[in-house]
Tab-separated table of C-alpha atoms in Angstrom:
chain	number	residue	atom	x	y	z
A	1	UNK	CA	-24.638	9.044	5.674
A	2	UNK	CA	-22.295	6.479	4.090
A	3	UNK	CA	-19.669	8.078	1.545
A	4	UNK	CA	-20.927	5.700	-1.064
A	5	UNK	CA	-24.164	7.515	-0.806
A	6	UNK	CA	-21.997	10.828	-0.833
A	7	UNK	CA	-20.549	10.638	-4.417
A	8	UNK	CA	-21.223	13.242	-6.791
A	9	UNK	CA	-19.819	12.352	-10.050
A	10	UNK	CA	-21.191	9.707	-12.626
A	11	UNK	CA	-17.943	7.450	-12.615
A	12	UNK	CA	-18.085	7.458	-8.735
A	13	UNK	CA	-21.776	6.399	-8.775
A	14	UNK	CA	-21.558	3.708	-11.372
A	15	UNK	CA	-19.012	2.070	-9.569
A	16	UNK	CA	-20.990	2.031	-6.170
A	17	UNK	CA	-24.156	1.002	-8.061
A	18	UNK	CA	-22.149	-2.068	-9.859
A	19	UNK	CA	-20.538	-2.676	-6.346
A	20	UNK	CA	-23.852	-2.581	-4.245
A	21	UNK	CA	-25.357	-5.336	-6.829
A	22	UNK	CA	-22.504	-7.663	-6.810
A	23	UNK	CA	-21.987	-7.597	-2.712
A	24	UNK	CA	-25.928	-8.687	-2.857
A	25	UNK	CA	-25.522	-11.397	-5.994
A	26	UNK	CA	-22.404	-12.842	-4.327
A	27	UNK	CA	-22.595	-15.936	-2.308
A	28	UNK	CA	-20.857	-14.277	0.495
A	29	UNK	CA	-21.077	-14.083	4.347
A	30	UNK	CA	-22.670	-11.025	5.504
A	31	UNK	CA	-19.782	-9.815	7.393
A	32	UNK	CA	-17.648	-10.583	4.209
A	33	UNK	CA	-19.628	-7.923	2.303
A	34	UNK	CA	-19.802	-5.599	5.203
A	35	UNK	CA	-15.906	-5.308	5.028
A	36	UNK	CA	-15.831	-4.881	1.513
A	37	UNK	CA	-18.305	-2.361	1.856
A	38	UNK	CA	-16.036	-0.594	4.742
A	39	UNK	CA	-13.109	-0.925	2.471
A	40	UNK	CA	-14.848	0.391	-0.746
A	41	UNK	CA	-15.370	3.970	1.627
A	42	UNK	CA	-12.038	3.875	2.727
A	43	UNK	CA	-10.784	3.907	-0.407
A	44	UNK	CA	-13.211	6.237	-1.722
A	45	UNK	CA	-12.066	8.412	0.896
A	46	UNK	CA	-8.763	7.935	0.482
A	47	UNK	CA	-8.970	8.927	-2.882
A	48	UNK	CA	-10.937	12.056	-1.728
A	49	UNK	CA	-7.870	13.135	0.689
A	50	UNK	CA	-10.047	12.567	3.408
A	51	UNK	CA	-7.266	10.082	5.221
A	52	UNK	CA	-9.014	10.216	9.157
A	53	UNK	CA	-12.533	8.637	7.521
A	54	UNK	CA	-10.540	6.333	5.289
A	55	UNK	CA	-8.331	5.214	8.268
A	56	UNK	CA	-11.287	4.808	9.868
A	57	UNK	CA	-13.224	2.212	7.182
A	58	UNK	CA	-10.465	0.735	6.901
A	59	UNK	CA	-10.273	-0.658	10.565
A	60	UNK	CA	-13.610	-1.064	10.608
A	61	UNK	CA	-13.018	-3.621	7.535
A	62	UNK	CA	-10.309	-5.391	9.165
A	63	UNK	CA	-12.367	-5.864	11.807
A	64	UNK	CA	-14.755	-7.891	9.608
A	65	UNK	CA	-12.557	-9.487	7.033
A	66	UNK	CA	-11.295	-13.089	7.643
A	67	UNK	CA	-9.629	-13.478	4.187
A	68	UNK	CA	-5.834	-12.969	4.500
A	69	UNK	CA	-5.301	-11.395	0.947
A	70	UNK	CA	-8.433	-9.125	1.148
A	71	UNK	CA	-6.859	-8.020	4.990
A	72	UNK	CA	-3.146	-7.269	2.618
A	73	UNK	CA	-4.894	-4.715	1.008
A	74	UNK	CA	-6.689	-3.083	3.559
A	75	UNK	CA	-3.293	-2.944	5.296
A	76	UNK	CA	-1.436	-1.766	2.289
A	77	UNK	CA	-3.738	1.108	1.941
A	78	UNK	CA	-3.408	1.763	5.729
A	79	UNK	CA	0.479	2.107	4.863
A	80	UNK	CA	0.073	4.399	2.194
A	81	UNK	CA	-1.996	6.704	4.634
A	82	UNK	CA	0.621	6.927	7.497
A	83	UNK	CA	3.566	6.946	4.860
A	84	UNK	CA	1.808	10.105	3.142
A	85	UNK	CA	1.041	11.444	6.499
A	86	UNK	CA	5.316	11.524	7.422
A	87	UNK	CA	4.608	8.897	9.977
A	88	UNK	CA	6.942	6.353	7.978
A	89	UNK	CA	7.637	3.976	10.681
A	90	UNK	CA	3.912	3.086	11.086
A	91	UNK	CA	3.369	2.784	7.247
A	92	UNK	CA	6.539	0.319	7.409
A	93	UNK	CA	4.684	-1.763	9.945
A	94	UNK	CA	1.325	-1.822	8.196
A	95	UNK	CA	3.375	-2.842	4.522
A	96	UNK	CA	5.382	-5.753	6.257
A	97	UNK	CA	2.066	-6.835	7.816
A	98	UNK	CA	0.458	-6.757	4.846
A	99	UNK	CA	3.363	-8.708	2.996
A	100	UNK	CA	2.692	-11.308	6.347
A	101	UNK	CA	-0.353	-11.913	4.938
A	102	UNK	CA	0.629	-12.048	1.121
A	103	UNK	CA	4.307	-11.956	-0.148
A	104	UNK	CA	3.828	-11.422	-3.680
A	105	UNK	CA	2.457	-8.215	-3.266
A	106	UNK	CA	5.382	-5.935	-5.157
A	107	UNK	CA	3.823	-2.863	-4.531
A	108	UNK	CA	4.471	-3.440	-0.631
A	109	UNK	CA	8.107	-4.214	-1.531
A	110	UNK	CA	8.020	-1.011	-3.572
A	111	UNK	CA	7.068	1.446	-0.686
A	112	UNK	CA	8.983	-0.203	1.736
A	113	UNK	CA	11.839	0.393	-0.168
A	114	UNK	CA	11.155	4.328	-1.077
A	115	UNK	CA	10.795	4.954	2.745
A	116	UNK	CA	14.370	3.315	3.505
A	117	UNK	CA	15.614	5.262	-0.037
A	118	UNK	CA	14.031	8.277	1.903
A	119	UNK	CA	16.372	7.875	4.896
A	120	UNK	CA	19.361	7.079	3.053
A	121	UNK	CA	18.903	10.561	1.284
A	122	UNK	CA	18.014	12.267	4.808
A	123	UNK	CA	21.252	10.495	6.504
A	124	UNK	CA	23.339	11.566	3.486
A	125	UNK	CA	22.099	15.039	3.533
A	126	UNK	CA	23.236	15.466	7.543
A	127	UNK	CA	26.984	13.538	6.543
A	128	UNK	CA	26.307	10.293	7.857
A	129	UNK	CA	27.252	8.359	5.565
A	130	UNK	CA	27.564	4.604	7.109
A	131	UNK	CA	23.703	4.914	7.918
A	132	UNK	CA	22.990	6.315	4.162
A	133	UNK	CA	24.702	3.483	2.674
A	134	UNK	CA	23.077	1.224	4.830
A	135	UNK	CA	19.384	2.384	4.078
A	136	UNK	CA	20.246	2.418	0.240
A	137	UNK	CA	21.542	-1.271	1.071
A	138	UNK	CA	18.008	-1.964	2.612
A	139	UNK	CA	16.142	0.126	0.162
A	140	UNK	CA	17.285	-2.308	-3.150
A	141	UNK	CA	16.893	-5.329	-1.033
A	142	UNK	CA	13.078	-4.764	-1.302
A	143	UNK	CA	13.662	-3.418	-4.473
A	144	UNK	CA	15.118	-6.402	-5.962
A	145	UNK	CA	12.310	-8.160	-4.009
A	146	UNK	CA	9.474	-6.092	-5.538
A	147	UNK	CA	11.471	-6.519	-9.788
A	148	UNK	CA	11.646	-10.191	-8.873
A	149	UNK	CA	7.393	-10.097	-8.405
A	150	UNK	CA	7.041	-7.255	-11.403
A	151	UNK	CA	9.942	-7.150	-13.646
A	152	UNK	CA	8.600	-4.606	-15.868
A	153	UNK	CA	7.672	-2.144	-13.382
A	154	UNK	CA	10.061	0.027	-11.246
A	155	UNK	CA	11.949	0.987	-13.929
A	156	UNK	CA	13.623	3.996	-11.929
A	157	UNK	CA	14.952	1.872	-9.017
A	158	UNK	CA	16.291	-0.728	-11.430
A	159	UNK	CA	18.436	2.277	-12.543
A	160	UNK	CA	19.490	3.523	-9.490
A	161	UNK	CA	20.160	0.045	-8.139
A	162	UNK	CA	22.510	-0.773	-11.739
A	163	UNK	CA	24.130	3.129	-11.574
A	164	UNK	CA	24.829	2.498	-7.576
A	165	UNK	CA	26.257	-1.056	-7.794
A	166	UNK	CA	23.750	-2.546	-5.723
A	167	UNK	CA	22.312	-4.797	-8.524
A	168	UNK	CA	23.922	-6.846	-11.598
A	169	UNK	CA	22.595	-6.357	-15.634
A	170	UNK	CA	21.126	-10.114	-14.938
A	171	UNK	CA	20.041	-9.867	-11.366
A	172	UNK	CA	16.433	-9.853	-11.989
C-alpha cells in the first residue's frame, strides 16, 4: 500500500488529497508526476523516521525525474538521510551533487558546512589541531557561501565565523 494511502492524521491527508488533484490537473508527463509522487512518500517517510522507505522513494524518483532542480531536492533530502544516519561522507556527496544541479540552494551550503564544523570539533577533541583548523577553514567557506544565498539565516555560524576570524563585519 502506498504511504500516501497510509496517513492517519487530517493535516497528512489534506495534503495528499490537494497533491493527488494537482499531479492529475497539471499538464505534466506521466513520469513527471510519478516522481513527484515517489518523492512526496519519501518525504512523508522521512518525516515519519522511516529513512530505508524514504531512501527508497527517493531513488525511485530520481529515477523518473528529468528536471535538474526537482532532482536537487531529491538529492538534498538523500543527504540529510545519510548525514543523520553518521554516514557523513555519503551525505557530502549527495549535497555537492545536489548543488551540481542547482547552486543557489543555501541549505546545501549549510549542511555541508556543519559536517566539516563536525570534524573540526572531532580533530580538535583528539589534539590535532592543523586538521581542526583546516575543517573550520572549509566549514565557513560554505558558510559564507550559504549567508551570501540567505543573509538572514544562519545566524549562529555568522557568529562563530566573526568570533573565530574567519569572516569580516562586511563580508556578507
Amino acid at each position: 500500500m502506498p504511504r500516501t494511502q497510509r496517513n492517519d492524521n487530517f493535516i497528512d491527508k489534506s495534503f495528499t488529497v490537494m497533491a493527488d488533484i494537482i499531479l492529475k490537473i497539471l499538464p505534466a508527463k506521466q513520469s513527471a508526476k510519478e516522481a513527484f509522487a515517489y518523492y512526496r512518500d519519501g518525504m512523508s517517510a522521512q518525516a515519519d523516521g522511516e529513512y530505508a522507505e524514504a531512501m527508497d522513494n527517493y531513488k525511485e524518483a530520481l529515477k523518473l525525474e528529468d528536471d535538474p532542480n526537482d532532482r536537487s531536492y531529491i538529492l538534498y533530502n538523500m543527504g540529510l538521510i545519510y548525514a543523520s544516519n553518521g554516514d557523513h561522507d555519503q551525505g557530502l556527496e549527495k549535497y555537492h551533487e545536489a548543488l551540481e544541479l542547482n547552486p543557489r540552494m543555501p541549505q546545501a551550503f549549510n549542511n555541508i558546512a556543519v559536517i566539516y564544523h563536525y570534524r573540526g570539533e572531532r580533530a580538535k577533541e583528539e589534539g590535532d589541531l592543523d586538521t581542526s583548523e583546516a575543517f573550520f577553514d572549509k566549514a565557513a567557506d560554505y558558510w559564507k557561501q550559504a549567508v551570501r544565498l540567505a543573509p538572514n539565516n544562519y545566524i549562529e555560524a555568522q557568529n562563530w565565523m566573526k568570533t573565530t576570524g574567519r569572516a569580516s563585519l562586511d563580508g556578507f
